[in-house]
Each structure stands twice: as C-alpha cells, then as structure tokens.
C-alpha cells in the first residue's frame, strides 16, 4: 500500500491492522511510483518489545518501528524527523522542543486557548521536516502523540523554541550549544554512518536557516503570549 | 593510542561534534563537542600515536606554546577520552 508522508511516496505493508487504520488519511492512490518501501519483520517487532518492556502491544511496536525505518530512509530526501510539538499560527509553524515530560503538548494547548482558530496543529509529537530550496517546512504525520493532534498539511518553519519550566515566562535566543544539543537529542540517530552524517548536515542547516529560542514557561496561557511576542519581535 | 572505530567528527552549526555510529552507537549515545585544539588532537588520534607524538604535533602546529603547556593539554584531553572509553591503547 502506498502512502504520502511529507510529500514522499512510501510503500508500507503492515502486519497488524492498527498501522493501516492510523495511516488512513495518508493513503496515496496517485500515479507517482513509491520513493522507497518500509517492511518491518516480526523479529524487529519482538526486539522492540523486549527493549522497551512497556506492555504496549505488538501492533504499536510495529507502528513505531515502521516510523523509525521511514525516518532514516527519508533522510535521502532531505527529510529530518524532529520530536516536537509543531504549532501553526497564521500559516507559520513554531516548533516546541523539550525533553519528554517538560510540557510541549501543554504549552501547545495554551496556543490553541490563546489564539483559537488561527492555530492549526501540524503535529503534537513526531512531525517531519523537509529542507526545500534553503527553507524548512514541517509536515503533519499520523505519528501524532497521546492526543492524536495532527493535520495532513505542511507549513514553513518560522522558529524553533526549546522549552524549560520556570516560575515566570521568559524568552531569549538559545545559544548555539543549547540548540545543537537539543536538536540532536530529539531526532533519530541512525547507526549507519552515511545516514548519521546526513542527520548532522540537515540539523546544522535547520539551525543555520531558522532562529532557535528558549522559553522558560509556567503552566499558564500567558506563556503562549510571551512565546509568540518573543518570536515575532526584532524581526531580522 | 588511537580513537576507537565507530566515531565520526563533523561540523554542525559552527560546532565540532562527535557522535557514535554502527555497533558503537549502542554503547555511546552521547555527544562530544571539540574546540579547535580538541579537533586537532582528535584528528591526530584517528591514527595510532603516543603522548610524545601528540606533544610534538602541538608544538609544530601552534607557535609560542611551551612543551610543558602542550603536554598538559595533551594529557588533559587524552584523559577525558580515556574516561569516556573512547581510546584503544
């Protein structure tokens, strides 16, 4: 079965129905041939279950194994996986990045609360980025987190924003080191040397092309206001 | 001594970054950043070299550095690599 993810045609055969169901919005029946195919074996699924030891069913592990394989193959198409919440406001995307448990999804929910229908959730957890003609775009994918918030669309990346918890809401530019570390810790690191080099190349281009901020934020809607203002003032 | 197989050094967004690949990736999932001297020494350590060899290389590369200072830097750097289990000796 062919699917279109981040404008790439991927041929995927799932062993379990879960994956087929989750991919239903991304099915592709057009004329383009597939760019690559993804197959996950029972052995890989079992290894993933052993490694994670998290009681999720085999169907879920297949779903995640498929994505990992897809993300690594997609590097050849200037496509980079990023663990983040991608929020689109007025046709421009903001990527909120943080270690798990910091509150990416909660912060994204404040954007929806503050800006209402101006906000489109591109993907709340695992979107894909593509580097096209010197510009990064973020794409919705069906790997979209606990609350299944995603849209099958794309938007140009306006800014990246590293989140950390703080009593007060405060935003500033992230240092080169902070940005590099966070990006490399929130993407897939392929074992294959050539793919790893491509990952470093794309991550570097991302941070050279788009501004990266860091937001100290609390659990209030005001955090969204501070974040938005901080990323829209002092335009270059 | 030399750097173990399975590490790659690349420049990313104006930083020199080392990551592990292949089988090495399973045991080392961190990131190493190198300053200019660190990168110079790393590149020398890709091939087998001893401490004196590194000190001589630093003295040839950087004018006005004393041998004591060069040795101090070399020992500090190689000790860090040793602690991270990155050196074959």
PDB file of C-alpha atoms in Angstrom:
ATOM      1  CA  UNK A   1       0.000   0.000   0.000  1.00  0.00           C
ATOM      2  CA  UNK A   2       1.320   3.452  -0.906  1.00  0.00           C
ATOM      3  CA  UNK A   3       1.146   6.377   1.465  1.00  0.00           C
ATOM      4  CA  UNK A   4       2.177  10.004   1.041  1.00  0.00           C
ATOM      5  CA  UNK A   5       4.055  11.370   4.047  1.00  0.00           C
ATOM      6  CA  UNK A   6       5.947  14.675   3.831  1.00  0.00           C
ATOM      7  CA  UNK A   7       5.381  14.598   0.053  1.00  0.00           C
ATOM      8  CA  UNK A   8       7.304  11.324  -0.129  1.00  0.00           C
ATOM      9  CA  UNK A   9       5.547   8.251  -1.505  1.00  0.00           C
ATOM     10  CA  UNK A  10       6.255   5.312   0.792  1.00  0.00           C
ATOM     11  CA  UNK A  11       5.176   1.730   0.205  1.00  0.00           C
ATOM     12  CA  UNK A  12       4.352   0.175   3.588  1.00  0.00           C
ATOM     13  CA  UNK A  13       2.927  -3.267   4.345  1.00  0.00           C
ATOM     14  CA  UNK A  14       1.735  -3.610   7.926  1.00  0.00           C
ATOM     15  CA  UNK A  15       1.396  -6.972   9.662  1.00  0.00           C
ATOM     16  CA  UNK A  16      -1.227  -5.503  12.009  1.00  0.00           C
ATOM     17  CA  UNK A  17      -4.380  -3.538  11.223  1.00  0.00           C
ATOM     18  CA  UNK A  18      -3.518  -0.829  13.748  1.00  0.00           C
ATOM     19  CA  UNK A  19      -0.984   0.747  11.392  1.00  0.00           C
ATOM     20  CA  UNK A  20      -3.309   0.576   8.384  1.00  0.00           C
ATOM     21  CA  UNK A  21      -6.042   2.315  10.353  1.00  0.00           C
ATOM     22  CA  UNK A  22      -3.765   5.045  11.690  1.00  0.00           C
ATOM     23  CA  UNK A  23      -2.446   5.726   8.157  1.00  0.00           C
ATOM     24  CA  UNK A  24      -5.885   6.027   6.541  1.00  0.00           C
ATOM     25  CA  UNK A  25      -5.654   9.809   5.952  1.00  0.00           C
ATOM     26  CA  UNK A  26      -2.283   9.365   4.268  1.00  0.00           C
ATOM     27  CA  UNK A  27      -3.158   6.706   1.682  1.00  0.00           C
ATOM     28  CA  UNK A  28      -1.934   7.560  -1.800  1.00  0.00           C
ATOM     29  CA  UNK A  29      -3.565   6.317  -4.961  1.00  0.00           C
ATOM     30  CA  UNK A  30      -1.994   8.714  -7.463  1.00  0.00           C
ATOM     31  CA  UNK A  31       0.401   7.967 -10.309  1.00  0.00           C
ATOM     32  CA  UNK A  32       3.732   8.632  -8.618  1.00  0.00           C
ATOM     33  CA  UNK A  33       5.748   5.470  -8.025  1.00  0.00           C
ATOM     34  CA  UNK A  34       6.883   4.867  -4.447  1.00  0.00           C
ATOM     35  CA  UNK A  35      10.175   6.507  -3.465  1.00  0.00           C
ATOM     36  CA  UNK A  36      11.030   3.645  -1.103  1.00  0.00           C
ATOM     37  CA  UNK A  37       9.376   0.863   0.813  1.00  0.00           C
ATOM     38  CA  UNK A  38       9.301   0.002   4.503  1.00  0.00           C
ATOM     39  CA  UNK A  39       8.921  -3.539   5.844  1.00  0.00           C
ATOM     40  CA  UNK A  40       9.225  -4.471   9.487  1.00  0.00           C
ATOM     41  CA  UNK A  41       9.776  -8.119  10.426  1.00  0.00           C
ATOM     42  CA  UNK A  42       8.262  -9.988  13.378  1.00  0.00           C
ATOM     43  CA  UNK A  43      11.774 -10.284  14.760  1.00  0.00           C
ATOM     44  CA  UNK A  44      12.229  -6.497  14.773  1.00  0.00           C
ATOM     45  CA  UNK A  45       8.869  -6.092  16.490  1.00  0.00           C
ATOM     46  CA  UNK A  46       9.812  -8.636  19.152  1.00  0.00           C
ATOM     47  CA  UNK A  47      13.194  -6.962  19.699  1.00  0.00           C
ATOM     48  CA  UNK A  48      11.469  -3.602  20.120  1.00  0.00           C
ATOM     49  CA  UNK A  49       9.061  -5.090  22.684  1.00  0.00           C
ATOM     50  CA  UNK A  50      11.945  -6.594  24.637  1.00  0.00           C
ATOM     51  CA  UNK A  51      13.985  -3.387  24.522  1.00  0.00           C
ATOM     52  CA  UNK A  52      11.135  -1.104  25.621  1.00  0.00           C
ATOM     53  CA  UNK A  53       9.462  -3.524  28.038  1.00  0.00           C
ATOM     54  CA  UNK A  54       6.436  -1.212  28.175  1.00  0.00           C
ATOM     55  CA  UNK A  55       3.415  -3.529  27.808  1.00  0.00           C
ATOM     56  CA  UNK A  56       2.352  -1.914  24.540  1.00  0.00           C
ATOM     57  CA  UNK A  57       1.027  -4.491  22.046  1.00  0.00           C
ATOM     58  CA  UNK A  58       2.994  -5.767  19.054  1.00  0.00           C
ATOM     59  CA  UNK A  59       0.815  -3.670  16.727  1.00  0.00           C
ATOM     60  CA  UNK A  60       2.006  -0.486  18.442  1.00  0.00           C
ATOM     61  CA  UNK A  61       5.638  -1.571  18.318  1.00  0.00           C
ATOM     62  CA  UNK A  62       5.258  -2.280  14.617  1.00  0.00           C
ATOM     63  CA  UNK A  63       3.818   1.213  14.207  1.00  0.00           C
ATOM     64  CA  UNK A  64       6.868   2.764  15.879  1.00  0.00           C
ATOM     65  CA  UNK A  65       9.396   0.509  14.094  1.00  0.00           C
ATOM     66  CA  UNK A  66       7.864   1.482  10.752  1.00  0.00           C
ATOM     67  CA  UNK A  67       8.294   5.142  11.610  1.00  0.00           C
ATOM     68  CA  UNK A  68      11.907   4.771  12.665  1.00  0.00           C
ATOM     69  CA  UNK A  69      12.724   2.997   9.415  1.00  0.00           C
ATOM     70  CA  UNK A  70      10.777   5.577   7.408  1.00  0.00           C
ATOM     71  CA  UNK A  71      12.576   8.484   9.124  1.00  0.00           C
ATOM     72  CA  UNK A  72      16.004   7.013   8.379  1.00  0.00           C
ATOM     73  CA  UNK A  73      15.215   6.293   4.725  1.00  0.00           C
ATOM     74  CA  UNK A  74      13.627   9.730   4.316  1.00  0.00           C
ATOM     75  CA  UNK A  75      16.969  11.404   5.141  1.00  0.00           C
ATOM     76  CA  UNK A  76      17.895  10.800   1.491  1.00  0.00           C
ATOM     77  CA  UNK A  77      15.022  13.158   0.595  1.00  0.00           C
ATOM     78  CA  UNK A  78      16.309  15.987   2.829  1.00  0.00           C
ATOM     79  CA  UNK A  79      13.733  14.995   5.398  1.00  0.00           C
ATOM     80  CA  UNK A  80      14.517  15.159   9.121  1.00  0.00           C
ATOM     81  CA  UNK A  81      12.495  13.730  11.992  1.00  0.00           C
ATOM     82  CA  UNK A  82      12.013  16.004  14.979  1.00  0.00           C
ATOM     83  CA  UNK A  83      10.410  15.097  18.298  1.00  0.00           C
ATOM     84  CA  UNK A  84       8.480  18.304  18.930  1.00  0.00           C
ATOM     85  CA  UNK A  85       5.070  19.900  19.011  1.00  0.00           C
ATOM     86  CA  UNK A  86       4.548  21.792  15.737  1.00  0.00           C
ATOM     87  CA  UNK A  87       2.002  24.574  16.032  1.00  0.00           C
ATOM     88  CA  UNK A  88       0.968  26.652  13.035  1.00  0.00           C
ATOM     89  CA  UNK A  89      -0.289  30.184  13.600  1.00  0.00           C
ATOM     90  CA  UNK A  90      -1.227  32.451  10.679  1.00  0.00           C
ATOM     91  CA  UNK A  91       0.403  29.998   8.221  1.00  0.00           C
ATOM     92  CA  UNK A  92       3.751  29.879  10.022  1.00  0.00           C
ATOM     93  CA  UNK A  93       4.971  26.999  12.139  1.00  0.00           C
ATOM     94  CA  UNK A  94       6.588  27.148  15.574  1.00  0.00           C
ATOM     95  CA  UNK A  95       8.382  24.010  16.786  1.00  0.00           C
ATOM     96  CA  UNK A  96       8.390  23.430  20.558  1.00  0.00           C
ATOM     97  CA  UNK A  97      11.187  21.133  21.608  1.00  0.00           C
ATOM     98  CA  UNK A  98      11.977  19.727  25.036  1.00  0.00           C
ATOM     99  CA  UNK A  99      12.851  16.585  26.900  1.00  0.00           C
ATOM    100  CA  UNK A 100       9.846  14.307  27.406  1.00  0.00           C
ATOM    101  CA  UNK A 101       7.686  15.395  30.304  1.00  0.00           C
ATOM    102  CA  UNK A 102       8.550  19.111  30.152  1.00  0.00           C
ATOM    103  CA  UNK A 103       5.156  20.064  28.770  1.00  0.00           C
ATOM    104  CA  UNK A 104       5.378  20.527  24.988  1.00  0.00           C
ATOM    105  CA  UNK A 105       1.795  19.431  24.456  1.00  0.00           C
ATOM    106  CA  UNK A 106       0.543  21.512  27.366  1.00  0.00           C
ATOM    107  CA  UNK A 107       2.279  24.588  26.003  1.00  0.00           C
ATOM    108  CA  UNK A 108       0.790  23.910  22.544  1.00  0.00           C
ATOM    109  CA  UNK A 109      -2.648  23.709  24.164  1.00  0.00           C
ATOM    110  CA  UNK A 110      -2.097  27.231  25.543  1.00  0.00           C
ATOM    111  CA  UNK A 111      -1.563  28.435  21.975  1.00  0.00           C
ATOM    112  CA  UNK A 112      -4.914  26.952  20.982  1.00  0.00           C
ATOM    113  CA  UNK A 113      -6.531  28.536  24.021  1.00  0.00           C
ATOM    114  CA  UNK A 114      -4.973  31.954  23.378  1.00  0.00           C
ATOM    115  CA  UNK A 115      -5.203  32.146  19.583  1.00  0.00           C
ATOM    116  CA  UNK A 116      -8.241  29.945  18.898  1.00  0.00           C
ATOM    117  CA  UNK A 117      -8.989  29.132  15.283  1.00  0.00           C
ATOM    118  CA  UNK A 118      -5.882  30.879  13.993  1.00  0.00           C
ATOM    119  CA  UNK A 119      -3.995  27.800  15.231  1.00  0.00           C
ATOM    120  CA  UNK A 120      -3.568  24.583  13.242  1.00  0.00           C
ATOM    121  CA  UNK A 121      -1.881  21.681  14.987  1.00  0.00           C
ATOM    122  CA  UNK A 122       0.555  20.314  12.387  1.00  0.00           C
ATOM    123  CA  UNK A 123       1.643  17.542  14.754  1.00  0.00           C
ATOM    124  CA  UNK A 124       1.800  17.433  18.542  1.00  0.00           C
ATOM    125  CA  UNK A 125       4.639  14.921  18.855  1.00  0.00           C
ATOM    126  CA  UNK A 126       6.513  13.500  15.855  1.00  0.00           C
ATOM    127  CA  UNK A 127       6.388  15.637  12.703  1.00  0.00           C
ATOM    128  CA  UNK A 128       8.813  15.545   9.785  1.00  0.00           C
ATOM    129  CA  UNK A 129      10.784  18.493   8.443  1.00  0.00           C
ATOM    130  CA  UNK A 130      11.905  18.947   4.853  1.00  0.00           C
ATOM    131  CA  UNK A 131      14.591  21.208   3.521  1.00  0.00           C
ATOM    132  CA  UNK A 132      13.426  22.698   0.237  1.00  0.00           C
ATOM    133  CA  UNK A 133      15.319  25.470  -1.592  1.00  0.00           C
ATOM    134  CA  UNK A 134      17.003  26.793   1.545  1.00  0.00           C
ATOM    135  CA  UNK A 135      13.831  26.735   3.658  1.00  0.00           C
ATOM    136  CA  UNK A 136      12.467  24.209   6.165  1.00  0.00           C
ATOM    137  CA  UNK A 137       8.848  23.063   6.118  1.00  0.00           C
ATOM    138  CA  UNK A 138       7.160  20.980   8.774  1.00  0.00           C
ATOM    139  CA  UNK A 139       4.715  18.252   7.752  1.00  0.00           C
ATOM    140  CA  UNK A 140       1.945  16.573   9.643  1.00  0.00           C
ATOM    141  CA  UNK A 141       2.287  12.813  10.146  1.00  0.00           C
ATOM    142  CA  UNK A 142      -0.048  10.268  11.756  1.00  0.00           C
ATOM    143  CA  UNK A 143       2.552   9.631  14.483  1.00  0.00           C
ATOM    144  CA  UNK A 144       0.953  12.372  16.488  1.00  0.00           C
ATOM    145  CA  UNK A 145       1.230  11.720  20.226  1.00  0.00           C
ATOM    146  CA  UNK A 146      -1.125  10.802  23.009  1.00  0.00           C
ATOM    147  CA  UNK A 147      -3.917  13.125  21.950  1.00  0.00           C
ATOM    148  CA  UNK A 148      -3.712  12.407  18.212  1.00  0.00           C
ATOM    149  CA  UNK A 149      -3.351  16.032  17.231  1.00  0.00           C
ATOM    150  CA  UNK A 150      -2.162  16.411  13.657  1.00  0.00           C
ATOM    151  CA  UNK A 151      -3.163  17.723  10.255  1.00  0.00           C
ATOM    152  CA  UNK A 152      -2.122  16.294   6.916  1.00  0.00           C
ATOM    153  CA  UNK A 153      -0.597  19.539   5.676  1.00  0.00           C
ATOM    154  CA  UNK A 154       2.654  21.490   5.730  1.00  0.00           C
ATOM    155  CA  UNK A 155       3.804  24.927   6.852  1.00  0.00           C
ATOM    156  CA  UNK A 156       7.060  26.897   6.630  1.00  0.00           C
ATOM    157  CA  UNK A 157       9.040  26.879   9.871  1.00  0.00           C
ATOM    158  CA  UNK A 158       9.082  30.308  11.496  1.00  0.00           C
ATOM    159  CA  UNK A 159      11.121  29.395  14.586  1.00  0.00           C
ATOM    160  CA  UNK A 160      12.233  26.660  16.943  1.00  0.00           C
ATOM    161  CA  UNK A 161      11.702  27.039  20.661  1.00  0.00           C
ATOM    162  CA  UNK A 162      13.298  24.986  23.433  1.00  0.00           C
ATOM    163  CA  UNK A 163      11.037  24.753  26.471  1.00  0.00           C
ATOM    164  CA  UNK A 164      12.035  24.528  30.098  1.00  0.00           C
ATOM    165  CA  UNK A 165       9.931  25.013  33.189  1.00  0.00           C
ATOM    166  CA  UNK A 166      10.225  28.292  35.031  1.00  0.00           C
ATOM    167  CA  UNK A 167       8.182  30.281  37.538  1.00  0.00           C
ATOM    168  CA  UNK A 168       7.991  33.213  35.160  1.00  0.00           C
ATOM    169  CA  UNK A 169       7.546  33.261  31.418  1.00  0.00           C
ATOM    170  CA  UNK A 170      10.718  34.495  29.769  1.00  0.00           C
ATOM    171  CA  UNK A 171      12.078  34.066  26.243  1.00  0.00           C
ATOM    172  CA  UNK A 172      15.518  34.636  24.719  1.00  0.00           C
ATOM    173  CA  UNK A 173      17.652  33.272  21.883  1.00  0.00           C
ATOM    174  CA  UNK A 174      19.139  29.846  22.598  1.00  0.00           C
ATOM    175  CA  UNK A 175      22.934  29.542  22.404  1.00  0.00           C
ATOM    176  CA  UNK A 176      24.479  27.535  19.567  1.00  0.00           C
ATOM    177  CA  UNK A 177      25.396  24.776  22.027  1.00  0.00           C
ATOM    178  CA  UNK A 178      21.933  24.583  23.586  1.00  0.00           C
ATOM    179  CA  UNK A 179      20.311  24.430  20.172  1.00  0.00           C
ATOM    180  CA  UNK A 180      22.698  21.807  18.776  1.00  0.00           C
ATOM    181  CA  UNK A 181      22.347  19.523  21.790  1.00  0.00           C
ATOM    182  CA  UNK A 182      18.588  19.749  21.951  1.00  0.00           C
ATOM    183  CA  UNK A 183      18.095  19.080  18.228  1.00  0.00           C
ATOM    184  CA  UNK A 184      20.439  16.091  18.175  1.00  0.00           C
ATOM    185  CA  UNK A 185      18.793  14.636  21.267  1.00  0.00           C
ATOM    186  CA  UNK A 186      15.295  14.965  19.818  1.00  0.00           C
ATOM    187  CA  UNK A 187      15.863  13.391  16.421  1.00  0.00           C
ATOM    188  CA  UNK A 188      16.568   9.809  15.359  1.00  0.00           C
ATOM    189  CA  UNK A 189      20.270   8.948  15.424  1.00  0.00           C
ATOM    190  CA  UNK A 190      20.884   6.371  12.705  1.00  0.00           C
ATOM    191  CA  UNK A 191      23.567   3.741  13.258  1.00  0.00           C
ATOM    192  CA  UNK A 192      24.548   3.909   9.604  1.00  0.00           C
ATOM    193  CA  UNK A 193      27.426   6.395   9.269  1.00  0.00           C
ATOM    194  CA  UNK A 194      26.238   7.923   5.993  1.00  0.00           C
ATOM    195  CA  UNK A 195      22.722   8.497   7.381  1.00  0.00           C
ATOM    196  CA  UNK A 196      24.184   9.926  10.596  1.00  0.00           C
ATOM    197  CA  UNK A 197      26.232  12.373   8.540  1.00  0.00           C
ATOM    198  CA  UNK A 198      23.090  13.399   6.682  1.00  0.00           C
ATOM    199  CA  UNK A 199      21.331  13.919  10.014  1.00  0.00           C
ATOM    200  CA  UNK A 200      24.132  16.234  11.202  1.00  0.00           C
ATOM    201  CA  UNK A 201      24.021  18.064   7.881  1.00  0.00           C
ATOM    202  CA  UNK A 202      20.253  18.653   7.993  1.00  0.00           C
ATOM    203  CA  UNK A 203      20.235  19.527  11.709  1.00  0.00           C
ATOM    204  CA  UNK A 204      23.004  22.052  11.034  1.00  0.00           C
ATOM    205  CA  UNK A 205      21.109  23.563   8.085  1.00  0.00           C
ATOM    206  CA  UNK A 206      17.964  23.786  10.216  1.00  0.00           C
ATOM    207  CA  UNK A 207      19.709  25.812  12.903  1.00  0.00           C
ATOM    208  CA  UNK A 208      21.523  27.982  10.366  1.00  0.00           C
ATOM    209  CA  UNK A 209      18.267  28.716   8.499  1.00  0.00           C
ATOM    210  CA  UNK A 210      15.726  29.185  11.291  1.00  0.00           C
ATOM    211  CA  UNK A 211      16.047  31.043  14.621  1.00  0.00           C
ATOM    212  CA  UNK A 212      16.092  28.992  17.826  1.00  0.00           C
ATOM    213  CA  UNK A 213      14.761  30.431  21.088  1.00  0.00           C
ATOM    214  CA  UNK A 214      14.447  29.121  24.602  1.00  0.00           C
ATOM    215  CA  UNK A 215      11.348  29.739  26.626  1.00  0.00           C
ATOM    216  CA  UNK A 216      11.157  29.439  30.377  1.00  0.00           C
ATOM    217  CA  UNK A 217       7.466  28.809  30.879  1.00  0.00           C
ATOM    218  CA  UNK A 218       4.916  28.134  33.559  1.00  0.00           C
ATOM    219  CA  UNK A 219       1.560  26.446  33.219  1.00  0.00           C
ATOM    220  CA  UNK A 220      -0.454  29.478  32.235  1.00  0.00           C
ATOM    221  CA  UNK A 221      -1.884  30.767  28.977  1.00  0.00           C
ATOM    222  CA  UNK A 222       0.329  33.826  29.355  1.00  0.00           C
ATOM    223  CA  UNK A 223       3.262  31.567  28.354  1.00  0.00           C
ATOM    224  CA  UNK A 224       1.806  31.408  24.822  1.00  0.00           C
ATOM    225  CA  UNK A 225       1.576  35.194  24.654  1.00  0.00           C
ATOM    226  CA  UNK A 226       5.198  35.636  25.799  1.00  0.00           C
ATOM    227  CA  UNK A 227       6.393  32.952  23.353  1.00  0.00           C
ATOM    228  CA  UNK A 228       4.545  34.461  20.407  1.00  0.00           C
ATOM    229  CA  UNK A 229       5.729  38.008  21.112  1.00  0.00           C
ATOM    230  CA  UNK A 230       9.313  36.879  21.690  1.00  0.00           C
ATOM    231  CA  UNK A 231       9.429  35.072  18.373  1.00  0.00           C
ATOM    232  CA  UNK A 232       7.863  37.919  16.409  1.00  0.00           C
ATOM    233  CA  UNK A 233       9.755  40.911  17.762  1.00  0.00           C
ATOM    234  CA  UNK A 234      13.065  42.169  16.419  1.00  0.00           C
ATOM    235  CA  UNK A 235      12.464  40.652  13.008  1.00  0.00           C
ATOM    236  CA  UNK A 236      15.693  40.499  11.000  1.00  0.00           C
TER     237      UNK A 236
ATOM    238  CA  UNK B   1      46.823   5.024  21.404  1.00  0.00           C
ATOM    239  CA  UNK B   2      44.062   5.826  18.950  1.00  0.00           C
ATOM    240  CA  UNK B   3      40.368   6.677  18.767  1.00  0.00           C
ATOM    241  CA  UNK B   4      38.223   3.544  18.687  1.00  0.00           C
ATOM    242  CA  UNK B   5      36.362   2.767  15.486  1.00  0.00           C
ATOM    243  CA  UNK B   6      32.790   3.975  15.138  1.00  0.00           C
ATOM    244  CA  UNK B   7      33.048   7.697  15.823  1.00  0.00           C
ATOM    245  CA  UNK B   8      32.501  10.453  13.313  1.00  0.00           C
ATOM    246  CA  UNK B   9      33.520  14.086  13.674  1.00  0.00           C
ATOM    247  CA  UNK B  10      31.587  16.691  11.723  1.00  0.00           C
ATOM    248  CA  UNK B  11      30.984  20.396  11.862  1.00  0.00           C
ATOM    249  CA  UNK B  12      27.395  21.320  12.661  1.00  0.00           C
ATOM    250  CA  UNK B  13      26.121  24.856  13.044  1.00  0.00           C
ATOM    251  CA  UNK B  14      29.649  26.157  13.799  1.00  0.00           C
ATOM    252  CA  UNK B  15      30.457  23.467  16.383  1.00  0.00           C
ATOM    253  CA  UNK B  16      32.696  20.403  16.031  1.00  0.00           C
ATOM    254  CA  UNK B  17      30.563  17.460  17.061  1.00  0.00           C
ATOM    255  CA  UNK B  18      31.461  13.790  17.535  1.00  0.00           C
ATOM    256  CA  UNK B  19      28.808  11.065  17.526  1.00  0.00           C
ATOM    257  CA  UNK B  20      28.973   7.274  17.526  1.00  0.00           C
ATOM    258  CA  UNK B  21      27.766   5.114  14.644  1.00  0.00           C
ATOM    259  CA  UNK B  22      27.474   1.411  13.868  1.00  0.00           C
ATOM    260  CA  UNK B  23      27.855  -1.002  16.801  1.00  0.00           C
ATOM    261  CA  UNK B  24      29.452   1.798  18.819  1.00  0.00           C
ATOM    262  CA  UNK B  25      26.133   3.702  18.825  1.00  0.00           C
ATOM    263  CA  UNK B  26      24.645   1.097  21.176  1.00  0.00           C
ATOM    264  CA  UNK B  27      27.221   1.817  23.888  1.00  0.00           C
ATOM    265  CA  UNK B  28      27.771   5.536  23.337  1.00  0.00           C
ATOM    266  CA  UNK B  29      24.700   7.690  22.767  1.00  0.00           C
ATOM    267  CA  UNK B  30      26.163  10.972  23.926  1.00  0.00           C
ATOM    268  CA  UNK B  31      27.623  13.888  22.016  1.00  0.00           C
ATOM    269  CA  UNK B  32      31.140  15.260  22.221  1.00  0.00           C
ATOM    270  CA  UNK B  33      31.992  18.808  21.251  1.00  0.00           C
ATOM    271  CA  UNK B  34      35.546  19.786  20.455  1.00  0.00           C
ATOM    272  CA  UNK B  35      37.240  23.172  20.432  1.00  0.00           C
ATOM    273  CA  UNK B  36      39.959  23.923  17.889  1.00  0.00           C
ATOM    274  CA  UNK B  37      42.751  22.216  19.847  1.00  0.00           C
ATOM    275  CA  UNK B  38      40.492  19.276  20.670  1.00  0.00           C
ATOM    276  CA  UNK B  39      39.705  18.825  16.995  1.00  0.00           C
ATOM    277  CA  UNK B  40      43.404  18.999  16.121  1.00  0.00           C
ATOM    278  CA  UNK B  41      44.242  16.302  18.693  1.00  0.00           C
ATOM    279  CA  UNK B  42      41.236  14.165  17.717  1.00  0.00           C
ATOM    280  CA  UNK B  43      42.337  14.153  14.088  1.00  0.00           C
ATOM    281  CA  UNK B  44      45.859  13.089  15.135  1.00  0.00           C
ATOM    282  CA  UNK B  45      44.381  10.306  17.282  1.00  0.00           C
ATOM    283  CA  UNK B  46      42.487   8.805  14.359  1.00  0.00           C
ATOM    284  CA  UNK B  47      45.812   7.048  13.666  1.00  0.00           C
ATOM    285  CA  UNK B  48      47.918   5.387  16.341  1.00  0.00           C
ATOM    286  CA  UNK B  49      50.107   7.952  18.115  1.00  0.00           C
ATOM    287  CA  UNK B  50      51.775   8.189  21.545  1.00  0.00           C
ATOM    288  CA  UNK B  51      51.762  11.073  24.025  1.00  0.00           C
ATOM    289  CA  UNK B  52      55.115  12.441  22.846  1.00  0.00           C
ATOM    290  CA  UNK B  53      53.880  12.293  19.243  1.00  0.00           C
ATOM    291  CA  UNK B  54      50.883  14.426  20.178  1.00  0.00           C
ATOM    292  CA  UNK B  55      53.025  16.919  22.110  1.00  0.00           C
ATOM    293  CA  UNK B  56      55.387  17.257  19.125  1.00  0.00           C
ATOM    294  CA  UNK B  57      52.421  17.755  16.790  1.00  0.00           C
ATOM    295  CA  UNK B  58      51.015  20.537  19.004  1.00  0.00           C
ATOM    296  CA  UNK B  59      54.432  22.253  19.139  1.00  0.00           C
ATOM    297  CA  UNK B  60      54.705  22.112  15.349  1.00  0.00           C
ATOM    298  CA  UNK B  61      51.152  23.428  14.831  1.00  0.00           C
ATOM    299  CA  UNK B  62      50.966  26.194  17.425  1.00  0.00           C
ATOM    300  CA  UNK B  63      53.773  28.754  17.681  1.00  0.00           C
ATOM    301  CA  UNK B  64      54.783  30.076  21.084  1.00  0.00           C
ATOM    302  CA  UNK B  65      53.416  27.162  23.135  1.00  0.00           C
ATOM    303  CA  UNK B  66      55.832  25.724  25.695  1.00  0.00           C
ATOM    304  CA  UNK B  67      56.397  21.976  25.801  1.00  0.00           C
ATOM    305  CA  UNK B  68      55.044  21.854  29.368  1.00  0.00           C
ATOM    306  CA  UNK B  69      51.818  23.567  28.358  1.00  0.00           C
ATOM    307  CA  UNK B  70      51.451  21.353  25.301  1.00  0.00           C
ATOM    308  CA  UNK B  71      51.919  18.222  27.413  1.00  0.00           C
ATOM    309  CA  UNK B  72      49.430  19.459  29.981  1.00  0.00           C
ATOM    310  CA  UNK B  73      46.795  19.960  27.247  1.00  0.00           C
ATOM    311  CA  UNK B  74      47.531  16.579  25.662  1.00  0.00           C
ATOM    312  CA  UNK B  75      47.287  14.728  28.987  1.00  0.00           C
ATOM    313  CA  UNK B  76      44.079  16.522  29.948  1.00  0.00           C
ATOM    314  CA  UNK B  77      42.479  15.722  26.585  1.00  0.00           C
ATOM    315  CA  UNK B  78      43.534  12.075  26.368  1.00  0.00           C
ATOM    316  CA  UNK B  79      42.458  11.527  29.994  1.00  0.00           C
ATOM    317  CA  UNK B  80      38.966  12.754  29.112  1.00  0.00           C
ATOM    318  CA  UNK B  81      38.822  10.382  26.151  1.00  0.00           C
ATOM    319  CA  UNK B  82      40.073   7.536  28.337  1.00  0.00           C
ATOM    320  CA  UNK B  83      37.349   8.208  30.919  1.00  0.00           C
ATOM    321  CA  UNK B  84      34.720   8.115  28.175  1.00  0.00           C
ATOM    322  CA  UNK B  85      36.209   4.785  26.971  1.00  0.00           C
ATOM    323  CA  UNK B  86      36.923   6.173  23.524  1.00  0.00           C
ATOM    324  CA  UNK B  87      40.628   5.231  23.276  1.00  0.00           C
ATOM    325  CA  UNK B  88      42.213   1.974  22.128  1.00  0.00           C
ATOM    326  CA  UNK B  89      45.577   1.554  23.857  1.00  0.00           C
TER     327      UNK B  89
END
